[in-house]
Amino acid sequence: MKAEHLRTVADRLLANLAELATVGVTDDGACCRLALSDDDRAGRDLVCRWMREAGMDVRIDAIGNIFGFRAGVEDTAPVMTGSHIDTVRTGGRYDGCLGVLAGIEVVRTLQDAGVRTRRPLVVGVFTNEEGARFAPDMLGSLVYVGGLALDDAYARIGIDGLRLGDELARIGYRGDAPLPLYRPHAHVELHIEQGPVLDAEGITIGAVENVQGISWQEVSIAGQANHAGTTPMRLRHDAGYAAAAIGVFLRTLARELGGNQVCTVGALTQHPNLVNVIPGRVTLTVDLRNTEEAVLQQAERRLAAFLAELAEAEGVAIETRRLARFEPVVFDAGIATRISRVAARLGHSCRAMTSGAGHDAQMMARICKAAMVFVPSVAGISHNPAEHTAPEHLAAGADVLLHTLLELAA
Ligand code: HGY
Ligand code: MN
Ligand code: MN
């Protein structure tokens, strides 16, 4: 069969997505494979098996990134694809997994058709993309491109108090391949949009041109635990109230800044968390994002000023710790255009767009030309077991990935 008529096998892709989704499944049907957990290891083992069954050589680097390699006619810089299989606690079955499993499906399709690309193809599985257990997010791809030293990454402490390097060794994925194992000719990641745009507009493919900036920080508030019944309001140093005030401030800030500004208090623990004790301590996280770096910095400054005022007004101590900070990234316009052209040739509607979520491709863009292919998320829902993408959209994304990779590897 001529290469341009090739199509991926949707049923095979769907079956693999369904099987991987059973690894770390929770009672409410969510995928929970926090990075470097036993469930993440089980998912990794399964993907490595599928890579080998697809005829790829599998190698693992020092931060646990997995690479399936398919030789090309020439021994030259490869074309890379891939994503991640670690999840948040309430993960869906497509976030990250689609990019990895569609990459393997592309290789299977080429194997079945006896098609050998000029350039080698590589499918990557990057460690700790979510950043939910160990900050920052996209940690594996950040180390891969030299944005974070390996020892600094190993020293990161997770939300459970365990050390990243120890957990990586414990699950047996602290590999010996050098960093970076490959300097790709180009990198293309397929991912669900995780937002509402494509679904709302009835468009099948997103040609992703850029990723918005991300700012994560941990905020620690130290007040004074005291008796809920005997302490007059004027004498309180209520860390719980201060935490609530931060949440309300961020909602107002997002509204005032407008545009693409988003603000989230995602994690919050308060101590002692009892009905009759004024909270003495609270730790929370703040996730700020914007496509405009200058506005994102303005949001960070406004929050810092608010925290100083709040500490003064409430008589609490407030400390912040940076967890992640990535500026907006612009992808390679040529590849984004190529994605749009391939989508049109395959008969799929397509539009250019921005990514609201962070992705490994934004790190790969530091060492090679990179861009992304999006497919719709129903109602824009993600990081939720209700995350869903229609089978025909999954297939369309895999086929657009196949032909974009074929063109880049020719
Ligand atoms: O947070 C993110 O954007 C991604 O899910 N790591
Ligand atoms: Mn993802
Ligand atoms: Mn995610």
GROMACS .gro file of C-alpha atoms in nm, residues 2-405:
model
  404
    2LYS     CA    1   0.127   0.347  -0.083
    3ALA     CA    2   0.228   0.542   0.228
    4GLU     CA    3  -0.027   0.818   0.178
    5HIS     CA    4  -0.311   0.565   0.199
    6LEU     CA    5  -0.191   0.422   0.530
    7ARG     CA    6  -0.422   0.451   0.829
    8THR     CA    7  -0.369   0.347   1.189
    9VAL     CA    8  -0.579   0.061   1.330
   10ALA     CA    9  -0.829   0.235   1.558
   11ASP     CA   10  -0.949  -0.083   1.731
   12ARG     CA   11  -0.591  -0.172   1.833
   13LEU     CA   12  -0.537   0.180   1.973
   14LEU     CA   13  -0.869   0.178   2.159
   15ALA     CA   14  -0.795  -0.168   2.304
   16ASN     CA   15  -0.456  -0.054   2.434
   17LEU     CA   16  -0.606   0.264   2.581
   18ALA     CA   17  -0.869   0.051   2.755
   19GLU     CA   18  -0.612  -0.197   2.890
   20LEU     CA   19  -0.375   0.074   3.017
   21ALA     CA   20  -0.673   0.246   3.181
   22THR     CA   21  -0.720  -0.061   3.403
   23VAL     CA   22  -0.376  -0.005   3.558
   24GLY     CA   23  -0.426   0.198   3.875
   25VAL     CA   24  -0.802   0.223   3.829
   26THR     CA   25  -0.985   0.355   4.137
   27ASP     CA   26  -1.332   0.269   4.270
   28ASP     CA   27  -1.482   0.567   4.086
   29GLY     CA   28  -1.325   0.458   3.757
   30ALA     CA   29  -1.041   0.711   3.756
   31CYS     CA   30  -0.686   0.632   3.647
   32CYS     CA   31  -0.450   0.693   3.939
   33ARG     CA   32  -0.088   0.627   3.843
   34LEU     CA   33   0.103   0.894   4.034
   35ALA     CA   34   0.458   0.922   3.902
   36LEU     CA   35   0.697   0.648   4.021
   37SER     CA   36   0.423   0.465   4.211
   38ASP     CA   37   0.373   0.090   4.179
   39ASP     CA   38   0.086   0.162   3.942
   40ASP     CA   39   0.312   0.383   3.730
   41ARG     CA   40   0.562   0.097   3.720
   42ALA     CA   41   0.290  -0.144   3.606
   43GLY     CA   42   0.189   0.099   3.331
   44ARG     CA   43   0.551   0.139   3.227
   45ASP     CA   44   0.604  -0.237   3.212
   46LEU     CA   45   0.297  -0.273   2.990
   47VAL     CA   46   0.404   0.003   2.751
   48CYS     CA   47   0.758  -0.137   2.726
   49ARG     CA   48   0.608  -0.475   2.634
   50TRP     CA   49   0.394  -0.317   2.364
   51MET     CA   50   0.695  -0.130   2.228
   52ARG     CA   51   0.896  -0.453   2.200
   53GLU     CA   52   0.602  -0.634   2.040
   54ALA     CA   53   0.599  -0.353   1.782
   55GLY     CA   54   0.961  -0.433   1.702
   56MET     CA   55   1.117  -0.137   1.881
   57ASP     CA   56   1.435  -0.133   2.087
   58VAL     CA   57   1.351   0.001   2.433
   59ARG     CA   58   1.595   0.216   2.630
   60ILE     CA   59   1.557   0.400   2.960
   61ASP     CA   60   1.751   0.705   3.068
   62ALA     CA   61   1.873   0.821   3.408
   63ILE     CA   62   1.549   1.006   3.495
   64GLY     CA   63   1.336   0.710   3.388
   65ASN     CA   64   1.226   0.841   3.049
   66ILE     CA   65   1.145   0.544   2.824
   67PHE     CA   66   1.228   0.546   2.449
   68GLY     CA   67   1.107   0.299   2.189
   69PHE     CA   68   1.338   0.318   1.884
   70ARG     CA   69   1.256   0.208   1.528
   71ALA     CA   70   1.552   0.223   1.289
   72GLY     CA   71   1.526   0.424   0.970
   73VAL     CA   72   1.688   0.361   0.634
   74GLU     CA   73   1.953   0.607   0.749
   75ASP     CA   74   2.124   0.629   1.086
   76THR     CA   75   2.045   0.999   1.135
   77ALA     CA   76   1.861   1.230   1.377
   78PRO     CA   77   1.523   1.067   1.450
   79VAL     CA   78   1.173   1.208   1.446
   80MET     CA   79   1.028   1.176   1.795
   81THR     CA   80   0.676   1.154   1.931
   82GLY     CA   81   0.530   1.042   2.265
   83SER     CA   82   0.395   1.189   2.588
   84HIS     CA   83   0.340   1.055   2.941
   85ILE     CA   84   0.146   0.781   3.122
   86ASP     CA   85   0.166   0.913   3.477
   87THR     CA   86  -0.165   1.065   3.590
   88VAL     CA   87  -0.320   1.292   3.851
   89ARG     CA   88  -0.528   1.119   4.122
   90THR     CA   89  -0.850   1.166   3.926
   91GLY     CA   90  -0.705   1.095   3.583
   92GLY     CA   91  -0.886   1.000   3.267
   93ARG     CA   92  -0.768   0.735   3.022
   94TYR     CA   93  -0.649   0.969   2.743
   95ASP     CA   94  -0.434   1.239   2.911
   96GLY     CA   95  -0.080   1.154   2.799
   97CYS     CA   96  -0.163   0.791   2.721
   98LEU     CA   97  -0.308   0.882   2.382
   99GLY     CA   98   0.021   1.034   2.271
  100VAL     CA   99   0.223   0.733   2.382
  101LEU     CA  100  -0.010   0.464   2.252
  102ALA     CA  101  -0.079   0.643   1.923
  103GLY     CA  102   0.298   0.663   1.874
  104ILE     CA  103   0.323   0.286   1.922
  105GLU     CA  104   0.023   0.238   1.689
  106VAL     CA  105   0.201   0.445   1.421
  107VAL     CA  106   0.500   0.211   1.443
  108ARG     CA  107   0.277  -0.097   1.431
  109THR     CA  108   0.104   0.041   1.122
  110LEU     CA  109   0.439   0.096   0.949
  111GLN     CA  110   0.557  -0.252   1.054
  112ASP     CA  111   0.241  -0.413   0.914
  113ALA     CA  112   0.279  -0.222   0.588
  114GLY     CA  113   0.652  -0.291   0.559
  115VAL     CA  114   0.721   0.082   0.534
  116ARG     CA  115   1.066   0.200   0.649
  117THR     CA  116   1.109   0.574   0.699
  118ARG     CA  117   1.435   0.742   0.603
  119ARG     CA  118   1.480   0.882   0.955
  120PRO     CA  119   1.446   0.661   1.263
  121LEU     CA  120   1.129   0.702   1.470
  122VAL     CA  121   1.129   0.728   1.850
  123VAL     CA  122   0.832   0.705   2.087
  124GLY     CA  123   0.903   0.864   2.424
  125VAL     CA  124   0.735   0.818   2.763
  126PHE     CA  125   0.845   1.104   2.986
  127THR     CA  126   0.872   1.072   3.363
  128ASN     CA  127   0.648   1.274   3.597
  129GLU     CA  128   0.480   1.494   3.339
  130GLU     CA  129   0.191   1.576   3.573
  131GLY     CA  130   0.397   1.714   3.859
  132ALA     CA  131   0.114   1.607   4.093
  133ARG     CA  132   0.342   1.403   4.321
  134PHE     CA  133   0.682   1.564   4.252
  135ALA     CA  134   0.712   1.925   4.135
  136PRO     CA  135   0.768   2.064   3.880
  137ASP     CA  136   0.550   1.919   3.610
  138MET     CA  137   0.716   1.803   3.287
  139LEU     CA  138   1.011   1.707   3.509
  140GLY     CA  139   1.134   1.415   3.296
  141SER     CA  140   1.139   1.612   2.972
  142LEU     CA  141   1.286   1.915   3.154
  143VAL     CA  142   1.579   1.703   3.274
  144TYR     CA  143   1.603   1.551   2.924
  145VAL     CA  144   1.664   1.892   2.764
  146GLY     CA  145   1.901   2.007   3.038
  147GLY     CA  146   1.659   2.241   3.214
  148LEU     CA  147   1.699   2.070   3.553
  149ALA     CA  148   2.010   1.893   3.681
  150LEU     CA  149   1.969   1.522   3.741
  151ASP     CA  150   2.078   1.543   4.106
  152ASP     CA  151   1.831   1.826   4.169
  153ALA     CA  152   1.558   1.609   4.020
  154TYR     CA  153   1.659   1.308   4.231
  155ALA     CA  154   1.647   1.530   4.542
  156ARG     CA  155   1.287   1.643   4.487
  157ILE     CA  156   1.057   1.541   4.774
  158GLY     CA  157   0.705   1.433   4.685
  159ILE     CA  158   0.378   1.527   4.853
  160ASP     CA  159   0.418   1.200   5.048
  161GLY     CA  160   0.764   1.296   5.177
  162LEU     CA  161   0.947   1.042   4.962
  163ARG     CA  162   1.253   1.131   4.751
  164LEU     CA  163   1.222   1.113   4.372
  165GLY     CA  164   1.557   0.939   4.318
  166ASP     CA  165   1.471   0.669   4.572
  167GLU     CA  166   1.128   0.607   4.418
  168LEU     CA  167   1.275   0.589   4.067
  169ALA     CA  168   1.526   0.327   4.182
  170ARG     CA  169   1.259   0.141   4.381
  171ILE     CA  170   1.041   0.086   4.072
  172GLY     CA  171   1.344  -0.021   3.870
  173TYR     CA  172   1.334   0.259   3.610
  174ARG     CA  173   1.655   0.444   3.687
  175GLY     CA  174   1.812   0.364   3.354
  176ASP     CA  175   2.162   0.413   3.219
  177ALA     CA  176   2.098   0.574   2.881
  178PRO     CA  177   2.269   0.913   2.850
  179LEU     CA  178   2.080   1.244   2.868
  180PRO     CA  179   1.966   1.336   2.607
  181LEU     CA  180   1.963   0.996   2.440
  182TYR     CA  181   1.851   1.147   2.108
  183ARG     CA  182   1.864   1.497   1.962
  184PRO     CA  183   1.556   1.469   1.740
  185HIS     CA  184   1.521   1.624   1.398
  186ALA     CA  185   1.167   1.714   1.509
  187HIS     CA  186   0.919   1.627   1.784
  188VAL     CA  187   0.540   1.603   1.753
  189GLU     CA  188   0.312   1.518   2.048
  190LEU     CA  189  -0.049   1.407   2.013
  191HIS     CA  190  -0.263   1.499   2.315
  192ILE     CA  191  -0.625   1.557   2.407
  193GLU     CA  192  -0.706   1.928   2.430
  194GLN     CA  193  -0.831   1.905   2.788
  195GLY     CA  194  -1.019   2.229   2.724
  196PRO     CA  195  -1.353   2.321   2.561
  197VAL     CA  196  -1.250   2.483   2.230
  198LEU     CA  197  -1.247   2.202   1.970
  199ASP     CA  198  -1.556   2.032   2.114
  200ALA     CA  199  -1.752   2.360   2.123
  201GLU     CA  200  -1.657   2.448   1.765
  202GLY     CA  201  -1.710   2.097   1.630
  203ILE     CA  202  -1.352   2.080   1.501
  204THR     CA  203  -1.158   1.753   1.498
  205ILE     CA  204  -0.791   1.856   1.499
  206GLY     CA  205  -0.600   2.131   1.678
  207ALA     CA  206  -0.266   2.244   1.534
  208VAL     CA  207  -0.106   2.373   1.854
  209GLU     CA  208   0.107   2.683   1.803
  210ASN     CA  209   0.196   2.771   2.161
  211VAL     CA  210   0.166   2.683   2.531
  212GLN     CA  211   0.076   2.934   2.800
  213GLY     CA  212   0.308   3.020   3.090
  214ILE     CA  213   0.280   2.833   3.423
  215SER     CA  214   0.355   2.951   3.778
  216TRP     CA  215   0.314   2.708   4.070
  217GLN     CA  216   0.387   2.798   4.431
  218GLU     CA  217   0.326   2.647   4.772
  219VAL     CA  218   0.192   2.892   5.034
  220SER     CA  219   0.244   2.809   5.405
  221ILE     CA  220   0.038   3.001   5.660
  222ALA     CA  221   0.122   2.990   6.031
  223GLY     CA  222  -0.145   3.133   6.263
  224GLN     CA  223  -0.241   3.027   6.613
  225ALA     CA  224  -0.446   2.722   6.696
  226ASN     CA  225  -0.701   2.821   6.956
  227HIS     CA  226  -1.036   2.729   7.104
  228ALA     CA  227  -1.323   2.781   6.859
  229GLY     CA  228  -1.563   2.873   7.142
  230THR     CA  229  -1.364   3.088   7.379
  231THR     CA  230  -1.153   3.297   7.139
  232PRO     CA  231  -1.316   3.632   7.045
  233MET     CA  232  -1.294   3.711   6.672
  234ARG     CA  233  -1.069   4.014   6.741
  235LEU     CA  234  -0.805   3.790   6.905
  236ARG     CA  235  -0.783   3.528   6.634
  237HIS     CA  236  -0.489   3.444   6.407
  238ASP     CA  237  -0.689   3.211   6.190
  239ALA     CA  238  -0.480   3.037   5.923
  240GLY     CA  239  -0.797   2.885   5.779
  241TYR     CA  240  -0.953   3.226   5.724
  242ALA     CA  241  -0.632   3.350   5.561
  243ALA     CA  242  -0.638   3.052   5.322
  244ALA     CA  243  -0.998   3.124   5.229
  245ALA     CA  244  -0.915   3.492   5.170
  246ILE     CA  245  -0.640   3.386   4.926
  247GLY     CA  246  -0.888   3.179   4.726
  248VAL     CA  247  -1.132   3.469   4.704
  249PHE     CA  248  -0.853   3.713   4.611
  250LEU     CA  249  -0.737   3.487   4.325
  251ARG     CA  250  -1.087   3.463   4.179
  252THR     CA  251  -1.112   3.844   4.181
  253LEU     CA  252  -0.760   3.877   4.038
  254ALA     CA  253  -0.842   3.647   3.746
  255ARG     CA  254  -1.154   3.848   3.670
  256GLU     CA  255  -0.965   4.180   3.689
  257LEU     CA  256  -0.677   4.064   3.467
  258GLY     CA  257  -0.920   3.902   3.224
  259GLY     CA  258  -0.792   3.752   2.898
  260ASN     CA  259  -0.650   3.403   2.948
  261GLN     CA  260  -0.560   3.449   3.316
  262VAL     CA  261  -0.648   3.145   3.528
  263CYS     CA  262  -0.585   3.098   3.901
  264THR     CA  263  -0.633   2.778   4.101
  265VAL     CA  264  -0.590   2.674   4.463
  266GLY     CA  265  -0.562   2.302   4.394
  267ALA     CA  266  -0.416   2.148   4.710
  268LEU     CA  267  -0.498   2.257   5.066
  269THR     CA  268  -0.427   2.095   5.403
  270GLN     CA  269  -0.507   2.256   5.735
  271HIS     CA  270  -0.400   2.162   6.083
  272PRO     CA  271  -0.533   2.032   6.311
  273ASN     CA  272  -0.845   2.015   6.089
  274LEU     CA  273  -1.088   1.965   6.380
  275VAL     CA  274  -1.431   2.108   6.432
  276ASN     CA  275  -1.353   2.304   6.751
  277VAL     CA  276  -1.000   2.429   6.682
  278ILE     CA  277  -0.913   2.748   6.497
  279PRO     CA  278  -0.670   2.629   6.228
  280GLY     CA  279  -0.313   2.699   6.334
  281ARG     CA  280  -0.147   2.602   6.006
  282VAL     CA  281  -0.250   2.576   5.642
  283THR     CA  282  -0.047   2.474   5.337
  284LEU     CA  283  -0.195   2.537   4.995
  285THR     CA  284  -0.082   2.555   4.633
  286VAL     CA  285  -0.143   2.831   4.380
  287ASP     CA  286  -0.143   2.761   4.004
  288LEU     CA  287  -0.134   3.077   3.788
  289ARG     CA  288  -0.129   3.063   3.409
  290ASN     CA  289  -0.141   3.310   3.122
  291THR     CA  290  -0.040   3.324   2.757
  292GLU     CA  291   0.122   3.663   2.823
  293GLU     CA  292   0.439   3.647   3.033
  294ALA     CA  293   0.411   4.012   3.141
  295VAL     CA  294   0.057   3.959   3.273
  296LEU     CA  295   0.160   3.636   3.447
  297GLN     CA  296   0.436   3.829   3.625
  298GLN     CA  297   0.180   4.096   3.716
  299ALA     CA  298  -0.042   3.826   3.867
  300GLU     CA  299   0.252   3.694   4.070
  301ARG     CA  300   0.332   4.046   4.195
  302ARG     CA  301  -0.031   4.116   4.288
  303LEU     CA  302  -0.053   3.791   4.482
  304ALA     CA  303   0.273   3.859   4.668
  305ALA     CA  304   0.148   4.204   4.771
  306PHE     CA  305  -0.184   4.058   4.886
  307LEU     CA  306  -0.010   3.792   5.096
  308ALA     CA  307   0.199   4.059   5.271
  309GLU     CA  308  -0.111   4.267   5.351
  310LEU     CA  309  -0.301   3.958   5.468
  311ALA     CA  310  -0.020   3.847   5.700
  312GLU     CA  311  -0.014   4.194   5.856
  313ALA     CA  312  -0.391   4.219   5.892
  314GLU     CA  313  -0.441   3.871   6.039
  315GLY     CA  314  -0.123   3.844   6.245
  316VAL     CA  315  -0.018   3.527   6.064
  317ALA     CA  316   0.315   3.435   5.903
  318ILE     CA  317   0.300   3.354   5.531
  319GLU     CA  318   0.583   3.192   5.337
  320THR     CA  319   0.590   3.092   4.972
  321ARG     CA  320   0.799   2.828   4.789
  322ARG     CA  321   0.822   2.812   4.409
  323LEU     CA  322   0.722   2.471   4.271
  324ALA     CA  323   0.731   2.538   3.896
  325ARG     CA  324   0.776   2.834   3.662
  326PHE     CA  325   0.772   2.804   3.282
  327GLU     CA  326   0.735   3.096   3.043
  328PRO     CA  327   0.498   3.067   2.747
  329VAL     CA  328   0.643   2.859   2.461
  330VAL     CA  329   0.593   2.916   2.088
  331PHE     CA  330   0.610   2.596   1.879
  332ASP     CA  331   0.763   2.560   1.533
  333ALA     CA  332   0.527   2.734   1.288
  334GLY     CA  333   0.636   2.509   1.004
  335ILE     CA  334   0.533   2.193   1.185
  336ALA     CA  335   0.207   2.349   1.304
  337THR     CA  336   0.129   2.438   0.942
  338ARG     CA  337   0.223   2.089   0.832
  339ILE     CA  338  -0.021   1.944   1.087
  340SER     CA  339  -0.299   2.163   0.945
  341ARG     CA  340  -0.218   2.055   0.588
  342VAL     CA  341  -0.209   1.686   0.683
  343ALA     CA  342  -0.543   1.720   0.863
  344ALA     CA  343  -0.698   1.881   0.555
  345ARG     CA  344  -0.554   1.612   0.325
  346LEU     CA  345  -0.706   1.344   0.547
  347GLY     CA  346  -1.038   1.528   0.541
  348HIS     CA  347  -1.045   1.649   0.901
  349SER     CA  348  -1.146   1.998   1.016
  350CYS     CA  349  -0.859   2.178   1.189
  351ARG     CA  350  -0.780   2.505   1.361
  352ALA     CA  351  -0.471   2.662   1.509
  353MET     CA  352  -0.476   2.695   1.886
  354THR     CA  353  -0.298   2.752   2.216
  355SER     CA  354  -0.246   2.488   2.483
  356GLY     CA  355  -0.378   2.577   2.828
  357ALA     CA  356  -0.204   2.275   2.979
  358GLY     CA  357   0.168   2.212   3.002
  359HIS     CA  358   0.316   1.933   2.790
  360ASP     CA  359   0.648   1.757   2.734
  361ALA     CA  360   0.661   1.898   2.382
  362GLN     CA  361   0.717   2.243   2.530
  363MET     CA  362   1.042   2.115   2.679
  364MET     CA  363   1.147   1.931   2.363
  365ALA     CA  364   1.103   2.266   2.182
  366ARG     CA  365   1.421   2.376   2.363
  367ILE     CA  366   1.633   2.129   2.163
  368CYS     CA  367   1.444   2.076   1.835
  369LYS     CA  368   1.154   2.189   1.620
  370ALA     CA  369   0.836   2.083   1.802
  371ALA     CA  370   0.459   2.117   1.785
  372MET     CA  371   0.145   1.933   1.896
  373VAL     CA  372  -0.171   1.776   1.757
  374PHE     CA  373  -0.486   1.812   1.969
  375VAL     CA  374  -0.811   1.619   1.952
  376PRO     CA  375  -1.132   1.727   2.126
  377SER     CA  376  -1.216   1.664   2.491
  378VAL     CA  377  -1.592   1.626   2.532
  379ALA     CA  378  -1.721   1.931   2.726
  380GLY     CA  379  -1.355   2.023   2.785
  381ILE     CA  380  -1.336   1.791   3.084
  382SER     CA  381  -0.999   1.647   3.193
  383HIS     CA  382  -0.814   1.546   3.511
  384ASN     CA  383  -1.147   1.376   3.583
  385PRO     CA  384  -1.260   1.017   3.510
  386ALA     CA  385  -1.534   1.168   3.291
  387GLU     CA  386  -1.257   1.273   3.045
  388HIS     CA  387  -1.370   1.151   2.702
  389THR     CA  388  -1.274   1.177   2.337
  390ALA     CA  389  -1.487   1.019   2.064
  391PRO     CA  390  -1.329   0.710   1.902
  392GLU     CA  391  -1.341   0.871   1.560
  393HIS     CA  392  -1.147   1.169   1.698
  394LEU     CA  393  -0.888   0.940   1.857
  395ALA     CA  394  -0.845   0.769   1.520
  396ALA     CA  395  -0.824   1.102   1.338
  397GLY     CA  396  -0.556   1.223   1.577
  398ALA     CA  397  -0.354   0.904   1.533
  399ASP     CA  398  -0.378   0.928   1.153
  400VAL     CA  399  -0.275   1.296   1.151
  401LEU     CA  400   0.018   1.200   1.375
  402LEU     CA  401   0.108   0.910   1.142
  403HIS     CA  402   0.123   1.127   0.832
  404THR     CA  403   0.290   1.422   1.001
  405LEU     CA  404   0.564   1.188   1.128
   0.00000   0.00000   0.00000
